[in-house]
């Protein structure tokens, strides 16, 4: 039986599972990490490619038991020898990916548990040096938030941070009817491919802070939402600070961070 607190909605449609597995570009890595394999519906299609070493990470011990005992027998034709298939029981959010994969590049994929989907994206972004590709299924609204461009209502922290390092593509929408139990909302599949140059020309920690602080008060002008960053008087007159965060492209957030780094914080003026 599906466990609600683990966001369990199992795919029942092989075609959709196949389509999600096919979202992998299969270039530039030879290891795939699937988050939340459940009963292995998607796993089967990833293994079928026979191209990758596949690691699955699952929190639910019952599913893990199934994957160990039933799955390899049911799918005996698939290459699930120890070398190519690895099951880790645990919470993805608590794993140290660098240590597990010894710094090797991995593509992350999954039909993600919706209750922690934003955290999964943030963790992938944090580990971007070993994650050249990230694709999978989210609640449609979250998928849109990751893929949207400036000016849209869904554009926010997730969009800016993901798109700063990845090219994001919204692939297709999936209706609730292909899950058991069906979720209440539509789902959306996205693919993120890491940019060739994924280091920013500004202090990355400051960039994250600027983006998060600005969107925490998304209705306000930057001049006021970024007050805590001790902006100098001259800097506050820059027209960019009369804008709201949803009006700024990723590139403009980078420029904003640069301006703050050179005129804000450290240049905290005493005259005001
Ligand atoms: N991949 C399967 C499918 O498509 O049928 C299951 C998808 S279901 C939406 C999400 C899966 O993630 C569940 O099997 C759930 O137990 C697992 N899960 C939930 N939280 C997790 C976590 N923190 N780390 C790893 N897996 C988790």
Short mmCIF file of C-alpha atoms and ligand atoms in Angstrom, two decimals:
data_model
loop_
_atom_site.label_atom_id
_atom_site.label_comp_id
_atom_site.label_asym_id
_atom_site.label_seq_id
_atom_site.Cartn_x
_atom_site.Cartn_y
_atom_site.Cartn_z
CA UNK A 1 0.00 0.00 0.00
CA UNK A 2 1.24 3.47 -0.87
CA UNK A 3 2.59 5.60 1.97
CA UNK A 4 1.32 9.13 1.78
CA UNK A 5 4.01 10.68 3.99
CA UNK A 6 6.64 9.39 1.55
CA UNK A 7 4.86 10.94 -1.42
CA UNK A 8 4.29 7.52 -2.92
CA UNK A 9 2.41 7.61 -6.21
CA UNK A 10 3.49 4.68 -8.32
CA UNK A 11 3.51 4.88 -12.09
CA UNK A 12 1.23 2.37 -13.76
CA UNK A 13 1.93 3.34 -17.37
CA UNK A 14 4.97 1.72 -18.95
CA UNK A 15 4.95 4.14 -21.88
CA UNK A 16 5.27 7.14 -19.59
CA UNK A 17 8.01 5.40 -17.58
CA UNK A 18 9.83 4.71 -20.82
CA UNK A 19 9.42 8.31 -21.95
CA UNK A 20 10.86 9.60 -18.68
CA UNK A 21 13.85 7.24 -18.96
CA UNK A 22 14.29 8.45 -22.53
CA UNK A 23 14.64 12.01 -21.30
CA UNK A 24 18.24 11.12 -20.42
CA UNK A 25 20.55 12.41 -23.13
CA UNK A 26 23.01 9.58 -22.38
CA UNK A 27 25.98 11.75 -23.09
CA UNK A 28 28.80 12.79 -20.83
CA UNK A 29 28.28 10.35 -17.92
CA UNK A 30 28.12 6.63 -17.31
CA UNK A 31 26.34 6.55 -13.98
CA UNK A 32 22.70 7.26 -13.21
CA UNK A 33 21.19 7.85 -9.80
CA UNK A 34 17.46 7.29 -9.50
CA UNK A 35 15.78 8.86 -6.50
CA UNK A 36 12.78 7.03 -5.06
CA UNK A 37 12.56 3.91 -7.28
CA UNK A 38 9.58 2.48 -5.36
CA UNK A 39 8.71 -0.76 -7.15
CA UNK A 40 11.14 -0.10 -9.96
CA UNK A 41 8.76 0.91 -12.74
CA UNK A 42 11.09 3.61 -14.01
CA UNK A 43 14.23 1.71 -12.98
CA UNK A 44 13.40 -1.07 -15.41
CA UNK A 45 13.46 1.34 -18.32
CA UNK A 46 16.71 2.95 -17.22
CA UNK A 47 18.34 -0.48 -16.88
CA UNK A 48 17.04 -1.47 -20.29
CA UNK A 49 19.41 1.02 -21.84
CA UNK A 50 22.28 -1.16 -20.59
CA UNK A 51 24.54 1.77 -20.82
CA UNK A 52 24.84 2.93 -17.26
CA UNK A 53 25.77 1.83 -13.86
CA UNK A 54 22.48 2.48 -12.06
CA UNK A 55 22.19 3.35 -8.38
CA UNK A 56 18.79 3.70 -6.80
CA UNK A 57 18.16 5.46 -3.51
CA UNK A 58 14.97 4.67 -1.64
CA UNK A 59 13.82 5.64 1.86
CA UNK A 60 11.02 3.11 2.19
CA UNK A 61 12.40 -0.19 3.54
CA UNK A 62 9.46 -2.16 2.15
CA UNK A 63 10.25 -0.94 -1.37
CA UNK A 64 13.94 -1.69 -0.81
CA UNK A 65 13.04 -5.24 0.22
CA UNK A 66 10.96 -5.60 -2.93
CA UNK A 67 13.81 -4.29 -5.07
CA UNK A 68 16.26 -6.75 -3.51
CA UNK A 69 14.03 -9.81 -3.58
CA UNK A 70 11.43 -9.58 -6.28
CA UNK A 71 12.72 -7.05 -8.74
CA UNK A 72 15.86 -8.86 -9.98
CA UNK A 73 13.83 -12.06 -10.39
CA UNK A 74 11.00 -10.38 -12.25
CA UNK A 75 13.45 -8.61 -14.46
CA UNK A 76 16.02 -11.33 -14.65
CA UNK A 77 16.61 -10.53 -18.30
CA UNK A 78 17.89 -7.15 -17.26
CA UNK A 79 21.45 -6.67 -16.30
CA UNK A 80 21.12 -6.29 -12.56
CA UNK A 81 24.45 -7.76 -11.58
CA UNK A 82 26.05 -6.11 -8.57
CA UNK A 83 28.40 -4.12 -10.73
CA UNK A 84 25.68 -2.43 -12.71
CA UNK A 85 22.91 -2.13 -10.19
CA UNK A 86 23.20 -0.81 -6.71
CA UNK A 87 20.45 -0.23 -4.13
CA UNK A 88 20.96 2.26 -1.33
CA UNK A 89 18.40 2.47 1.45
CA UNK A 90 18.20 5.97 2.84
CA UNK A 91 17.02 9.53 2.61
CA UNK A 92 18.38 11.22 -0.50
CA UNK A 93 18.47 14.57 1.29
CA UNK A 94 20.87 13.17 3.89
CA UNK A 95 23.33 11.44 1.56
CA UNK A 96 26.77 12.77 0.78
CA UNK A 97 26.83 12.31 -2.99
CA UNK A 98 30.47 13.26 -3.31
CA UNK A 99 31.54 10.43 -1.03
CA UNK A 100 29.15 7.84 -2.47
CA UNK A 101 30.14 8.52 -6.08
CA UNK A 102 33.73 9.45 -5.28
CA UNK A 103 33.52 12.65 -7.25
CA UNK A 104 32.39 10.88 -10.46
CA UNK A 105 29.70 12.46 -12.60
CA UNK A 106 26.14 11.18 -12.30
CA UNK A 107 22.87 11.95 -14.01
CA UNK A 108 20.00 12.20 -11.53
CA UNK A 109 16.54 11.02 -12.50
CA UNK A 110 13.28 10.15 -10.77
CA UNK A 111 9.60 10.30 -10.36
CA UNK A 112 10.22 12.40 -7.33
CA UNK A 113 8.35 12.40 -4.02
CA UNK A 114 6.47 15.69 -4.34
CA UNK A 115 6.71 16.64 -0.69
CA UNK A 116 10.47 17.21 -0.99
CA UNK A 117 10.82 18.06 -4.67
CA UNK A 118 12.23 21.58 -4.30
CA UNK A 119 14.79 20.30 -1.81
CA UNK A 120 15.82 17.63 -4.30
CA UNK A 121 16.44 20.30 -6.95
CA UNK A 122 18.43 22.45 -4.52
CA UNK A 123 20.54 19.46 -3.56
CA UNK A 124 21.24 18.65 -7.22
CA UNK A 125 22.28 22.28 -7.78
CA UNK A 126 24.54 22.17 -4.72
CA UNK A 127 26.22 19.10 -6.20
CA UNK A 128 26.42 20.56 -9.71
CA UNK A 129 30.13 19.74 -10.04
CA UNK A 130 29.16 16.03 -10.27
CA UNK A 131 25.65 16.39 -11.74
CA UNK A 132 25.83 17.22 -15.47
CA UNK A 133 22.21 16.27 -15.99
CA UNK A 134 19.04 16.13 -13.92
CA UNK A 135 15.67 15.05 -15.18
CA UNK A 136 12.42 13.76 -13.87
CA UNK A 137 8.86 14.25 -12.83
CA UNK A 138 7.50 16.86 -10.45
CA UNK A 139 4.16 18.26 -9.56
CA UNK A 140 3.44 20.31 -12.70
CA UNK A 141 3.51 23.59 -10.84
CA UNK A 142 6.99 22.89 -9.46
CA UNK A 143 8.23 21.78 -12.88
CA UNK A 144 7.01 25.11 -14.25
CA UNK A 145 8.67 27.03 -11.45
CA UNK A 146 12.01 25.48 -12.40
CA UNK A 147 11.60 26.17 -16.12
CA UNK A 148 9.91 29.59 -16.19
CA UNK A 149 11.54 32.78 -17.43
CA UNK A 150 11.35 36.26 -15.94
CA UNK A 151 8.00 38.00 -15.88
CA UNK A 152 6.01 34.85 -15.20
CA UNK A 153 4.18 34.29 -11.94
CA UNK A 154 5.98 31.00 -11.37
CA UNK A 155 9.44 32.58 -11.85
CA UNK A 156 11.28 32.51 -8.53
CA UNK A 157 14.20 31.19 -6.48
CA UNK A 158 14.02 27.73 -8.09
CA UNK A 159 14.03 29.17 -11.63
CA UNK A 160 16.94 31.54 -11.09
CA UNK A 161 19.17 29.12 -9.19
CA UNK A 162 18.49 26.21 -11.58
CA UNK A 163 18.91 28.32 -14.72
CA UNK A 164 22.10 29.96 -13.48
CA UNK A 165 23.86 26.63 -13.87
CA UNK A 166 21.59 24.54 -16.13
CA UNK A 167 19.64 24.85 -19.37
CA UNK A 168 16.16 23.83 -18.31
CA UNK A 169 13.56 22.37 -20.60
CA UNK A 170 9.93 21.53 -19.78
CA UNK A 171 9.32 18.27 -21.66
CA UNK A 172 5.74 17.08 -21.16
CA UNK A 173 2.74 16.98 -18.85
CA UNK A 174 1.48 13.78 -17.23
CA UNK A 175 -2.12 13.35 -16.00
CA UNK A 176 -2.99 11.90 -12.55
CA UNK A 177 -4.61 8.84 -14.16
CA UNK A 178 -1.30 7.05 -14.80
CA UNK A 179 -0.46 6.80 -11.09
CA UNK A 180 -1.61 4.60 -8.28
CA UNK A 181 -2.86 6.24 -6.15
CA UNK A 182 -3.49 9.24 -8.44
CA UNK A 183 -2.16 12.56 -7.14
CA UNK A 184 -4.58 15.51 -7.03
CA UNK A 185 -2.66 17.52 -9.61
CA UNK A 186 -1.00 17.18 -12.99
CA UNK A 187 2.68 16.34 -13.16
CA UNK A 188 5.37 17.71 -15.41
CA UNK A 189 8.65 16.27 -16.64
CA UNK A 190 11.69 18.50 -17.05
CA UNK A 191 15.29 18.07 -18.08
CA UNK A 192 18.20 20.19 -16.88
CA UNK A 193 21.50 20.06 -18.72
CA UNK A 194 24.46 21.67 -17.03
CA UNK A 195 25.93 24.65 -18.86
CA UNK A 196 29.40 24.34 -20.29
CA UNK A 197 30.57 27.04 -17.99
CA UNK A 198 28.76 26.58 -14.73
CA UNK A 199 30.81 28.81 -12.50
CA UNK A 200 29.49 32.32 -12.02
CA UNK A 201 31.65 35.42 -12.51
CA UNK A 202 30.53 36.57 -9.04
CA UNK A 203 30.68 35.28 -5.49
CA UNK A 204 28.26 32.33 -5.67
CA UNK A 205 27.32 32.42 -2.00
CA UNK A 206 26.38 36.07 -2.30
CA UNK A 207 24.42 35.31 -5.48
CA UNK A 208 22.35 32.66 -3.65
CA UNK A 209 21.76 35.09 -0.80
CA UNK A 210 20.69 37.93 -3.09
CA UNK A 211 18.25 35.72 -5.03
CA UNK A 212 16.71 34.21 -1.90
CA UNK A 213 16.43 37.51 -0.06
CA UNK A 214 14.90 39.28 -3.05
CA UNK A 215 12.25 36.61 -3.67
CA UNK A 216 11.38 36.31 0.00
CA UNK A 217 9.58 39.61 -0.49
CA UNK A 218 8.75 39.31 -4.15
CA UNK A 219 6.21 42.17 -4.19
CA UNK A 220 8.76 44.71 -3.02
CA UNK A 221 11.31 46.69 -4.95
CA UNK A 222 14.85 45.39 -4.54
CA UNK A 223 15.82 48.61 -2.80
CA UNK A 224 13.62 47.59 0.07
CA UNK A 225 13.79 43.78 0.01
CA UNK A 226 17.60 43.88 -0.03
CA UNK A 227 17.85 46.48 2.73
CA UNK A 228 19.61 44.02 5.02
CA UNK A 229 22.57 44.04 2.62
CA UNK A 230 23.57 47.55 3.64
CA UNK A 231 23.32 49.10 0.19
CA UNK A 232 25.13 52.39 -0.21
CA UNK A 233 23.15 55.53 -1.06
CA UNK A 234 24.59 55.71 -4.57
CA UNK A 235 23.85 52.06 -5.18
CA UNK A 236 20.23 52.45 -4.12
CA UNK A 237 19.81 55.07 -6.85
CA UNK A 238 20.75 52.56 -9.53
CA UNK A 239 17.54 51.90 -11.53
CA UNK A 240 17.88 48.14 -11.04
CA UNK A 241 16.91 48.63 -7.39
CA UNK A 242 13.53 50.05 -8.39
CA UNK A 243 12.68 46.68 -9.95
CA UNK A 244 10.98 43.65 -8.44
CA UNK A 245 12.77 40.28 -8.44
CA UNK A 246 10.46 38.69 -11.00
CA UNK A 247 11.52 41.35 -13.53
CA UNK A 248 15.18 40.30 -13.44
CA UNK A 249 16.69 37.68 -15.72
CA UNK A 250 19.33 35.31 -14.39
CA UNK A 251 21.98 37.45 -16.06
CA UNK A 252 20.60 40.56 -14.35
CA UNK A 253 20.73 38.78 -10.98
CA UNK A 254 24.40 38.11 -11.66
CA UNK A 255 24.94 41.78 -12.47
CA UNK A 256 23.01 42.79 -9.38
CA UNK A 257 25.21 40.54 -7.24
CA UNK A 258 28.28 42.09 -8.80
CA UNK A 259 27.05 45.59 -7.99
CA UNK A 260 26.30 44.63 -4.40
CA UNK A 261 29.69 42.96 -4.05
CA UNK A 262 31.54 46.04 -5.18
CA UNK A 263 29.38 48.76 -3.62
CA UNK A 264 27.20 47.17 -0.97
CA UNK A 265 27.98 45.23 2.17
CA UNK A 266 31.68 45.94 2.59
CA UNK A 267 31.31 49.56 1.44
CA UNK A 268 28.69 50.16 4.03
CA UNK A 269 28.59 53.97 4.21
CA UNK A 270 28.23 55.78 7.51
CA UNK A 271 26.55 58.94 6.23
CA UNK A 272 22.97 57.71 6.16
N1 LIG B 1 9.69 5.63 -9.04
C1 LIG B 1 8.47 5.02 -8.56
C2 LIG B 1 7.41 5.09 -9.65
O1 LIG B 1 7.58 5.89 -10.57
O2 LIG B 1 6.43 4.35 -9.57
C3 LIG B 1 7.97 5.69 -7.26
C4 LIG B 1 7.70 7.18 -7.33
S1 LIG B 1 6.96 7.88 -5.89
C5 LIG B 1 6.27 9.36 -6.55
C6 LIG B 1 8.31 8.52 -4.94
C7 LIG B 1 9.23 7.49 -4.27
O3 LIG B 1 10.23 8.19 -3.50
C8 LIG B 1 8.55 6.55 -3.28
O4 LIG B 1 8.93 5.24 -3.57
C9 LIG B 1 9.06 6.98 -1.90
O5 LIG B 1 9.14 5.93 -0.98
C10 LIG B 1 10.43 7.54 -2.24
N2 LIG B 1 10.96 8.55 -1.30
C11 LIG B 1 10.26 9.43 -0.55
N3 LIG B 1 11.08 10.23 0.15
C12 LIG B 1 12.36 9.85 -0.18
C13 LIG B 1 13.66 10.30 0.23
N4 LIG B 1 13.80 11.30 1.09
N5 LIG B 1 14.74 9.68 -0.29
C14 LIG B 1 14.59 8.66 -1.17
N6 LIG B 1 13.40 8.20 -1.59
C15 LIG B 1 12.29 8.77 -1.10
#
